[in-house]
Coordinates of C-alpha atoms and ligand atoms in Angstrom, one line a residue:
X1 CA 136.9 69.5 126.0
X2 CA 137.7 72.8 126.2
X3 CA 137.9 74.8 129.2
X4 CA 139.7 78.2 128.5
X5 CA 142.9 79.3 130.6
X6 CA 140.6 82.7 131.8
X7 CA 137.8 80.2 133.0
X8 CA 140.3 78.5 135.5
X9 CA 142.4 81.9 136.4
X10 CA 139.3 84.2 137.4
X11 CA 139.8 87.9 138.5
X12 CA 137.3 87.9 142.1
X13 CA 137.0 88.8 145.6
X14 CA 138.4 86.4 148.5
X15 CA 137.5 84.6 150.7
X16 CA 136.6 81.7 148.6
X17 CA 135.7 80.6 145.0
X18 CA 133.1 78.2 145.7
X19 CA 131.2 80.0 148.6
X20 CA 131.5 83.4 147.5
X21 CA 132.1 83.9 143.9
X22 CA 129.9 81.3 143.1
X23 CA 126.9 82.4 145.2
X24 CA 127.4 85.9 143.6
X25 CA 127.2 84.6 140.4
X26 CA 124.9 82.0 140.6
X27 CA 122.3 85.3 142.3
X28 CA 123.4 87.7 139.5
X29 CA 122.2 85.0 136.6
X30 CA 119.0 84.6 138.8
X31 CA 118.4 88.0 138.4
X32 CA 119.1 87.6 134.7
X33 CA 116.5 84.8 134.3
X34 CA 114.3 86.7 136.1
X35 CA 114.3 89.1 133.3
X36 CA 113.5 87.1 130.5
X37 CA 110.7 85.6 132.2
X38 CA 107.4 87.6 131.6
X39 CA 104.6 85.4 132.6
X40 CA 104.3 87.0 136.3
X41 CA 105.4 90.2 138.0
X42 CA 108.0 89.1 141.2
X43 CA 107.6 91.1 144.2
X44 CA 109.9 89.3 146.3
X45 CA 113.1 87.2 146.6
X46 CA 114.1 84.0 149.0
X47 CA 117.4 82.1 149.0
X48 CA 118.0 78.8 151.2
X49 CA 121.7 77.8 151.5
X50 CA 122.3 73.8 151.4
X51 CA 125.2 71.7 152.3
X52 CA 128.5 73.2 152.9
X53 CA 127.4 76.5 151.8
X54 CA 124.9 76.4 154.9
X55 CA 127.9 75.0 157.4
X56 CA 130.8 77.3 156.7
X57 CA 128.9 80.0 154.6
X58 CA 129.1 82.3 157.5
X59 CA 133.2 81.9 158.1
X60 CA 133.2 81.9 154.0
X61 CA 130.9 85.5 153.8
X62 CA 128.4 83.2 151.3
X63 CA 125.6 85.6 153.0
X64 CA 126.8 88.4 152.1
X65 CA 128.0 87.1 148.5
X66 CA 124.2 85.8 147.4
X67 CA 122.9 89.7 148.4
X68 CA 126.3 91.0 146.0
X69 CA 124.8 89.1 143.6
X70 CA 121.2 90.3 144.5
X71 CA 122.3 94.2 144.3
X72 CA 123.7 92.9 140.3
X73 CA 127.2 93.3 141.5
X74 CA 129.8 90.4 139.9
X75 CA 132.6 89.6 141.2
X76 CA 134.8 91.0 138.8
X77 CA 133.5 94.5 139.3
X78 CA 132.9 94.8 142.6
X79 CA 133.7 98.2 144.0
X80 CA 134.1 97.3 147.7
X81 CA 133.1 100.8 149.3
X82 CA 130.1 101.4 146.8
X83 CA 128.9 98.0 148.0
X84 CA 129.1 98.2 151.9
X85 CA 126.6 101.2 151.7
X86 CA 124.4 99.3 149.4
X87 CA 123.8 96.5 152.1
X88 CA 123.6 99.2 154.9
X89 CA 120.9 100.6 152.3
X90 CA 119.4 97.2 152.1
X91 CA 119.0 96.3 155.5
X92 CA 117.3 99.6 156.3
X93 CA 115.1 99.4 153.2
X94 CA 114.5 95.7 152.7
X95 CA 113.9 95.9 149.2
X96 CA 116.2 95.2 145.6
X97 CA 115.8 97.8 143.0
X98 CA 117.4 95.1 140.1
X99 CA 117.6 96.8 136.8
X100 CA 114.7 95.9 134.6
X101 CA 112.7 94.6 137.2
X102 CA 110.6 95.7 139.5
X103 CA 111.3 96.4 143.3
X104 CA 111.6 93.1 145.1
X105 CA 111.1 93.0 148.8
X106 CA 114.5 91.0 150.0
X107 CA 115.5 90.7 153.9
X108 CA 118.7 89.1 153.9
X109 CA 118.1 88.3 158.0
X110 CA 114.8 86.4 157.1
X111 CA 114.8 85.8 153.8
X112 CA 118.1 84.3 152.9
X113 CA 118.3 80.8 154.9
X114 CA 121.0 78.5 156.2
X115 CA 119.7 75.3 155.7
X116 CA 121.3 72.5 157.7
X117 CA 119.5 69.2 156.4
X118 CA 120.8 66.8 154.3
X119 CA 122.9 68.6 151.4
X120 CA 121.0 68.6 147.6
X121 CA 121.5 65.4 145.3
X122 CA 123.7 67.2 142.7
X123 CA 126.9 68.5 144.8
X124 CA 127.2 70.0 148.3
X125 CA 127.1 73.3 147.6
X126 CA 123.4 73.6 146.4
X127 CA 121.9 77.2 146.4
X128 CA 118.0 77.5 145.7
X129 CA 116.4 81.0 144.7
X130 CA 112.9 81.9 144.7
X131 CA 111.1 84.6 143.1
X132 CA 106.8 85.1 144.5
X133 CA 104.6 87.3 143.4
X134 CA 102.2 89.4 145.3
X135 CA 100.0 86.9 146.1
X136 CA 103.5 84.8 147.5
X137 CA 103.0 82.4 145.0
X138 CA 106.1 81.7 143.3
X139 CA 106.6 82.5 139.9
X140 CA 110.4 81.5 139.1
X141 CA 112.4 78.4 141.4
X142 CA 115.8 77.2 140.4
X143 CA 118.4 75.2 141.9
X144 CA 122.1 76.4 141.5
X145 CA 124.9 74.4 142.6
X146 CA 128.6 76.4 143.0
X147 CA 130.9 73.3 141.6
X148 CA 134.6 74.8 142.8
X149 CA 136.5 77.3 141.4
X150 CA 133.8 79.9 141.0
X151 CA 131.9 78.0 138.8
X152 CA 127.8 77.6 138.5
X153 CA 125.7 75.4 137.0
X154 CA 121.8 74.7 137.3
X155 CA 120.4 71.6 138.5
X156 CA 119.7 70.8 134.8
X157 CA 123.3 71.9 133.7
X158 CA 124.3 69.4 136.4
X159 CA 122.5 66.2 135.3
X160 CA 123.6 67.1 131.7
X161 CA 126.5 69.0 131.4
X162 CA 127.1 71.5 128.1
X163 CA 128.3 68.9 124.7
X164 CA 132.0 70.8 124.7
X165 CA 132.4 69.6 128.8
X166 CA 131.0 65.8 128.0
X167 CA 133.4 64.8 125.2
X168 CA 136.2 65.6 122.5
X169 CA 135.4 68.6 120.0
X170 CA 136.7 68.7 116.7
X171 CA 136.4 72.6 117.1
X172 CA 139.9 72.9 118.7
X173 CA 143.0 72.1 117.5
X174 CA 144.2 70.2 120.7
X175 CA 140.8 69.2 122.0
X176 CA 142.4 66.6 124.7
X177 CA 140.1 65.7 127.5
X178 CA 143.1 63.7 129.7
X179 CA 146.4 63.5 130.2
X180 CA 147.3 60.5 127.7
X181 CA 145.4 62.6 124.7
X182 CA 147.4 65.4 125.9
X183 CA 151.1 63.7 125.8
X184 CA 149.9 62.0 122.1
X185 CA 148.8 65.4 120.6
X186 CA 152.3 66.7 122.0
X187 CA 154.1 64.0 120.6
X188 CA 152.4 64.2 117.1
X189 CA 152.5 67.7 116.4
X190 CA 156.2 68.4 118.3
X191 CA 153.9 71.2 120.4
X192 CA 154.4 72.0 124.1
X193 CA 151.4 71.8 126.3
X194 CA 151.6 76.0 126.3
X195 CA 151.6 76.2 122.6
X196 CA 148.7 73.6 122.4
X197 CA 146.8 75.3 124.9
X198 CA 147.6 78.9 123.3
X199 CA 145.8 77.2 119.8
X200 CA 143.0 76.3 121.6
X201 CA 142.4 80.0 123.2
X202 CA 143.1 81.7 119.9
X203 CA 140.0 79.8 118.5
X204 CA 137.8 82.3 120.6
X205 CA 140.1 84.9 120.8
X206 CA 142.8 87.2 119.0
X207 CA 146.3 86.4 120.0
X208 CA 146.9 89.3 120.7
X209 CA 144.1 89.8 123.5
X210 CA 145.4 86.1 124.8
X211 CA 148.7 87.7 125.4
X212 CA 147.1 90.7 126.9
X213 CA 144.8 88.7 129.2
X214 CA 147.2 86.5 130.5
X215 CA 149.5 89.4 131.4
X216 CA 146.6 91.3 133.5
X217 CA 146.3 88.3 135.4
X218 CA 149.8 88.1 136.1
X219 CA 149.4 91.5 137.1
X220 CA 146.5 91.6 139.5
X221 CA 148.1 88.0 141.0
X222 CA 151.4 89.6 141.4
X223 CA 149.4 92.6 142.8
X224 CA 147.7 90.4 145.1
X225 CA 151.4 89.6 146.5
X226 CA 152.6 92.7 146.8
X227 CA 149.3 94.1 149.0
X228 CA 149.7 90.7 151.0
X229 CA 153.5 92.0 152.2
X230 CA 152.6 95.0 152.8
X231 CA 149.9 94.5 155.3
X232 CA 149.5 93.5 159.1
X233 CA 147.5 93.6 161.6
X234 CA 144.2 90.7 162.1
X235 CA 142.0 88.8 159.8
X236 CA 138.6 89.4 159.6
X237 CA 136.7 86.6 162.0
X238 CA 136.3 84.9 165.2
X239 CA 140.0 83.1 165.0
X240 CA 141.7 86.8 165.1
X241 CA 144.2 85.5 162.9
X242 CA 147.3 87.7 162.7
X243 CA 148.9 88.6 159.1
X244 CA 152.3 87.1 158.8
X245 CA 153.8 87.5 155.6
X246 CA 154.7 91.1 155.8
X247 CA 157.0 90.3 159.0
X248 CA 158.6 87.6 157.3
X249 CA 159.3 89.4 154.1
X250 CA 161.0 92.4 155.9
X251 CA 163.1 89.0 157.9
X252 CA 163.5 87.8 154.8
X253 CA 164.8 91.3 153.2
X254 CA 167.1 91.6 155.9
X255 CA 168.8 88.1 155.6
X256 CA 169.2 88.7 151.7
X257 CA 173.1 87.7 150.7
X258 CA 174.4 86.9 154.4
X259 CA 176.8 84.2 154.2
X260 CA 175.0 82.3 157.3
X261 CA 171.9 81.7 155.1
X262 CA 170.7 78.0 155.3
X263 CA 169.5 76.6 151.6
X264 CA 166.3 76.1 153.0
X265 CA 165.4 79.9 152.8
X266 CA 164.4 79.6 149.5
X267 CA 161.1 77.7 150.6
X268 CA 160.2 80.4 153.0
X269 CA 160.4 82.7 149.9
X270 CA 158.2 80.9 148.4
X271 CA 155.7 80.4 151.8
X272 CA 156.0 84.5 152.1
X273 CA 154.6 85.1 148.8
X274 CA 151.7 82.2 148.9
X275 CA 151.2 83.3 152.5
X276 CA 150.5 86.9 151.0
X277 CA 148.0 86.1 148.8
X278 CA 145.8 83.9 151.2
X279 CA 146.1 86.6 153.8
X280 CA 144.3 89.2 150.9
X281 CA 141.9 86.3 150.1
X282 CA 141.2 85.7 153.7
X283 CA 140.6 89.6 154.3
X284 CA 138.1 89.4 151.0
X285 CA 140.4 91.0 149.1
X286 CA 140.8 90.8 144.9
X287 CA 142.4 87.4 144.2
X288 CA 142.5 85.4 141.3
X289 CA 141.2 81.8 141.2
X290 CA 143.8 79.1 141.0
X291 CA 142.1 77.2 140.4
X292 CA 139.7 78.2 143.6
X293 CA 140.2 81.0 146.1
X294 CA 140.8 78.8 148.6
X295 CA 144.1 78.1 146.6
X296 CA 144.8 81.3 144.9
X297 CA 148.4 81.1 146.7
X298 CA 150.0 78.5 145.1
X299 CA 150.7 79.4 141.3
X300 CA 151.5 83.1 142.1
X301 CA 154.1 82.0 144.5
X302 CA 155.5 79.5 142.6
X303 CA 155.8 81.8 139.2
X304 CA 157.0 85.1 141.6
X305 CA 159.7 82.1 142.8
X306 CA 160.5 81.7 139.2
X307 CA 160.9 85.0 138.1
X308 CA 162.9 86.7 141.1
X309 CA 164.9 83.4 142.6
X310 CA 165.9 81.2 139.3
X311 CA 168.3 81.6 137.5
X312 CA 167.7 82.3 133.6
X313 CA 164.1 83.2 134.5
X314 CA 162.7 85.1 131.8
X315 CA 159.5 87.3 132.2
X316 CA 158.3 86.5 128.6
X317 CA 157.6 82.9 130.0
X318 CA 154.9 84.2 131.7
X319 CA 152.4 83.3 129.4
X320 CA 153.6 79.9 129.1
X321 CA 153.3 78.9 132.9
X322 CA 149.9 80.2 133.1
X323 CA 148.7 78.9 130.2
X324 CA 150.8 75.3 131.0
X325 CA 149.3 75.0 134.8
X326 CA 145.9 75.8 133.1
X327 CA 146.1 72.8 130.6
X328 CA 146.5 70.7 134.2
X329 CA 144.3 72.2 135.9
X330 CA 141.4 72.0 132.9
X331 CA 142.1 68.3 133.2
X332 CA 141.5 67.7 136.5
X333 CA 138.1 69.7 136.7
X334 CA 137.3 68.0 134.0
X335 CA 138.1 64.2 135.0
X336 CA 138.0 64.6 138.9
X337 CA 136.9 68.0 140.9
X338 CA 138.7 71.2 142.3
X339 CA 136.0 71.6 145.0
X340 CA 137.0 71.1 148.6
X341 CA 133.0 70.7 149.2
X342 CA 133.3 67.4 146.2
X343 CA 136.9 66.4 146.5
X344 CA 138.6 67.9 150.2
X345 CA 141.9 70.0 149.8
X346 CA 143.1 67.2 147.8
X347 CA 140.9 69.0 145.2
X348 CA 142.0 72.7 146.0
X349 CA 145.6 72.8 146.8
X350 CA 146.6 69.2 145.5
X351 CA 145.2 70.8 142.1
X352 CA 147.0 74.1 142.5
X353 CA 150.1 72.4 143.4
X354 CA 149.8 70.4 140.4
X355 CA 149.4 73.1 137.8
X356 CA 152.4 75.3 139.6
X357 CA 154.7 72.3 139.4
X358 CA 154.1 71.7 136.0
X359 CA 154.0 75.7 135.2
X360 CA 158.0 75.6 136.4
X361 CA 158.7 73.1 135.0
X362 CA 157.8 74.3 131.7
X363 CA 159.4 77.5 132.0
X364 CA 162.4 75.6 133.0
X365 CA 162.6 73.4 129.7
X366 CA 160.5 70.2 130.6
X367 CA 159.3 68.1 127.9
X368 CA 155.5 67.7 128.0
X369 CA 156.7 64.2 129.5
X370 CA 158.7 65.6 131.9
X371 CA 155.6 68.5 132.9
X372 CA 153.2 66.0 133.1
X373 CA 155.2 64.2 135.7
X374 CA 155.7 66.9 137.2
X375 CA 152.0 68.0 138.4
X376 CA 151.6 64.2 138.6
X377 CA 154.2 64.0 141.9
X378 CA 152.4 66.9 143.2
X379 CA 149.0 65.8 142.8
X380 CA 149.7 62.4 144.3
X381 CA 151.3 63.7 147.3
X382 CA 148.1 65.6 148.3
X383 CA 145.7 62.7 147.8
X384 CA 143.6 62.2 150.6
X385 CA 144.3 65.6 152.1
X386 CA 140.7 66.7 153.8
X387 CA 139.4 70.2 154.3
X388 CA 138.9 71.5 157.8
X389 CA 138.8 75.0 157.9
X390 CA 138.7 76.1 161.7
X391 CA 135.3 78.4 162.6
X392 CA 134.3 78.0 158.4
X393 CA 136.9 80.6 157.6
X394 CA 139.5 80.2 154.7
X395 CA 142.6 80.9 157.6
X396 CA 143.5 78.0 159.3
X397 CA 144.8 75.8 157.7
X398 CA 144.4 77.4 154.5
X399 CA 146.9 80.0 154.4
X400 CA 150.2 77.7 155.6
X401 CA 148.7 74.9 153.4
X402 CA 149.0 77.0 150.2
X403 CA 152.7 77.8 151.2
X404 CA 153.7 73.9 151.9
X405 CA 152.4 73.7 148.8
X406 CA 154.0 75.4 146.5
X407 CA 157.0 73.9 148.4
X408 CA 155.8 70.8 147.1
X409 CA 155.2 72.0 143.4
X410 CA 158.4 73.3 143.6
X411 CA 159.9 69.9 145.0
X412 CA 158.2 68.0 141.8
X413 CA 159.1 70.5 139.3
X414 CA 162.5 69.8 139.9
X415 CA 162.1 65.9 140.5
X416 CA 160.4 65.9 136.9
X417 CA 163.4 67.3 135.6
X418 CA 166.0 65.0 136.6
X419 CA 164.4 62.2 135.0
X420 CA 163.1 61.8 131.3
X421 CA 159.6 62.2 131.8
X422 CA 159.1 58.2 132.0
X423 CA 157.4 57.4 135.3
X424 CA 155.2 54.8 136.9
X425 CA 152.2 56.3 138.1
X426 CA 150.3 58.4 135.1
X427 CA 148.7 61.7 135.8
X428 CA 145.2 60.6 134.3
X429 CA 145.3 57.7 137.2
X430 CA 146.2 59.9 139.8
X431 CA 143.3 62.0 138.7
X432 CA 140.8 59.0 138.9
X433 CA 142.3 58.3 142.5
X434 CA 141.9 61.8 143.7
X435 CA 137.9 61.7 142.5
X436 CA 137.7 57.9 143.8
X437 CA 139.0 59.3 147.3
X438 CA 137.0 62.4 147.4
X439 CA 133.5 60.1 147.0
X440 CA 134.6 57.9 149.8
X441 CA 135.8 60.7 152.2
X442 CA 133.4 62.0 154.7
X443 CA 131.1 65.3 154.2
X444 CA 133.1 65.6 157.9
X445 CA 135.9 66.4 155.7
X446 CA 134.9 68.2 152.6
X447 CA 134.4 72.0 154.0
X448 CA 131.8 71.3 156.4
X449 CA 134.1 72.2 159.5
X450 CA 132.7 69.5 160.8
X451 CA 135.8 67.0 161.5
X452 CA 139.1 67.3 161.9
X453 CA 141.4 70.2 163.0
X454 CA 138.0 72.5 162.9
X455 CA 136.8 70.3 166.1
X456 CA 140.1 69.9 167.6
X457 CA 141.0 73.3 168.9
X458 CA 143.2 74.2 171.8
X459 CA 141.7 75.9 175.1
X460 CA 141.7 79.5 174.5
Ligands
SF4_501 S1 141.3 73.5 153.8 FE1 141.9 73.6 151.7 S2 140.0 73.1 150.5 FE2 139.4 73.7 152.6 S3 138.9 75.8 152.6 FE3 141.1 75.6 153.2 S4 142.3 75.8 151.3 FE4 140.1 75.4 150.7

């Protein structure tokens, strides 16, 4: 299995990996198959939304991220103002002028549906995209589904995943598909998981532009911070959310060295800067997936923590954490889910936690033992944790959730290192009771907005 450390940490556009990176994507590759596919000229476009896209697509922008795609932007080179006049452009015009293809009439108020039935077989965030010809006979149909973490897959992708997803390749070094292969590899070769996982990359790429990458995503997360305390003002939505983080960074600034301190600072520290980066993903800002948007918050904070708040930290390690809390957070897409639409928030921010515990706790000298224990105490103390986002929008409860935890990951990081690395519960099962408890939990529960605090609100 190999599932490279840029494939989980994604440079995109908030609010959310699975409803709006995906969608984008999953219209830009329909555009792309549209291409190759010669039989019949397309005139027009249709797009129905199914399952969780069509409940909380509106709170998560899915709408406007399927006609993104449609205009061939991706969400790694969006440029935001360009954009909004393209849609104003659209929705005077009604018509896509795709590159190599001709026009295609496209009405994203009629011709891009929010379909409320009963989700599609493969996963509950099913997208379907239609091309017709003049006659309005279709000439292209395919069924997308957006599978967490801004990743896309076809309905036949779905049924029979890629060879290097399904099982072991002998065409990486460390080509471990769970925990357990993972700890035996380590043991065998005297590796640490980052050095493994650093092989693996430089199978497909240079070392060198490993290194690079991994410190532009360091930079655009840490970026992400920075913007996120230096806002205020309201979220974008129905909630009129205010931004929090910058307030309590400039509280925070000010309380820096007084003797009345309480211990327990250091957690807001680390709540300011996960707060910041949800409050940028929530306003659709440029986030990087961690593993999902919903989550981005979590393993910034945690390595920001690391670098400015403990002691020794080096900024070399850098590379190490990212590519450590990707080897975790490979394993659990792989064995379990990181969609809140599959799994709940067990799957987002239980994951996140995860991979930012056992980032720290690699940067801070863990054994592979002592990491994988690590992200396994996180990960078992989000099990069963649903997803409820109030009015479909990645605010409430997102954006506290991602600072409690990276409390948590930082919690386990440092329980994993006061032991050997010997525990009771293995990683690999907590994995298999995450996926077991996402299949039993309710669609109430799994980003519908449908159950829980989204239909428990106070009187306005
Ligand atoms: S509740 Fe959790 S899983 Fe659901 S949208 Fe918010 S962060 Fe994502």
């Amino acid at each position: 299995m190999f599932l490279s450390v840029f494939d989980v940490f994604k440079i995109g556009i908030g609010p959310s990996s699975s409803h709006t990176m995906g969608p984008m994507t999953a219209a830009v590759q329909f555009l792309d198959m549209l291409r190759t596919h010669s039989e019949t000229a397309p005139a027009a476009v249709k797009v129905r939304l199914h399952g969780s896209l069509a409940f909380t697509g509106k709170g998560h922008a899915t709408d406007r991220a399927v006609v993104l795609g449609l205009l061939d932007y991706r969400p790694d080179n969006l440029d935001v103002d360009e954009a909004e006049g393209r849609i104003a452009e659209l929705q005077v015009t009604k018509t896509l002028h795709p590159a190599g293809l001709p026009a295609l009439s496209f009405d994203p108020d009629a011709d891009l549906v929010f379909d409320f039935g009963p989700p599609l077989p493969g996963h509950a965030n099913g997208l379907v995209f239609q091309a017709l010809d003049q006659a309005g006979r279709v000439v292209l149909s395919e069924i997308f589904y957006s599978i967490g973490g801004g990743f896309v897959v076809t309905a036949a992708e779905r049924e029979c995943p890629p060879a290097e997803f399904a099982s072991e390749s002998a065409s990486w070094p460390y080509p471990f598909h769970n925990a357990a292969a993972m700890l035996r590899m380590a043991r065998e070769s005297g590796a640490s998981i980052a050095a493994m996982k650093r092989a693996n990359e430089v199978v497909v790429r240079s070392a060198a532009e490993v290194e690079d990458k991994l410190g532009h995503i360091w930079a655009v997360m840490n970026g992400c911070i920075e913007r996120g305390l230096s806002l205020d003002g309201q979220l974008p939505g129905s909630l009129k959310v205010k931004r929090r983080a910058k307030a309590i960074h400039q509280q925070l600034l000010r309380e820096r060295g007084a003797n009345s301190s309480q211990p327990h600072v250091a957690s807001d520290w680390l709540s300011v800067y996960a707060m910041a980066v949800n409050e940028e993903n929530a306003a659709g800002g440029k986030v990087v997936t961690a593993p999902t948007n919903g989550a981005a918050g979590v393993v910034p904070a945690v390595l920001r923590y690391y670098l400015d708040h403990c002691a020794g930290a080096e900024p070399a390690k850098v590379a190490d954490f990212l590519l450590t809390a990707a080897a975790i957070g490979g394993l659990i897409k792989h064995n379990a889910s990181i969609s809140g639409a599959e799994a709940g928030c067990q799957g987002e921010v239980g994951s996140a936690a995860a991979m930012a515990a056992a980032g720290l706790c690699a940067v801070l000298g863990g054994t592979p033992d002592q990491v994988e224990n690590a992200a396994e105490i996180a990960l078992e103390h989000h099990l069963g944790m649903t997803c409820d986002p109030v009015a479909g929008l990645v605010q409430v409860p997102c954006i506290e959730r991602n600072a409690i935890g990276a409390t948590k990951a930082v919690a386990a990081a440092s329980l994993a290192l006061r032991g050997d690395g010997q525990h009771f519960m293995p990683l690999d099962n907590c994995i298999q009771a995450m996926r077991q408890t996402g299949e039993e939990m309710s669609a109430k529960f799994k980003e519908t907005s449908l159950g829980g605090l989204a239909v428990n609100l106070p009187e306005c």
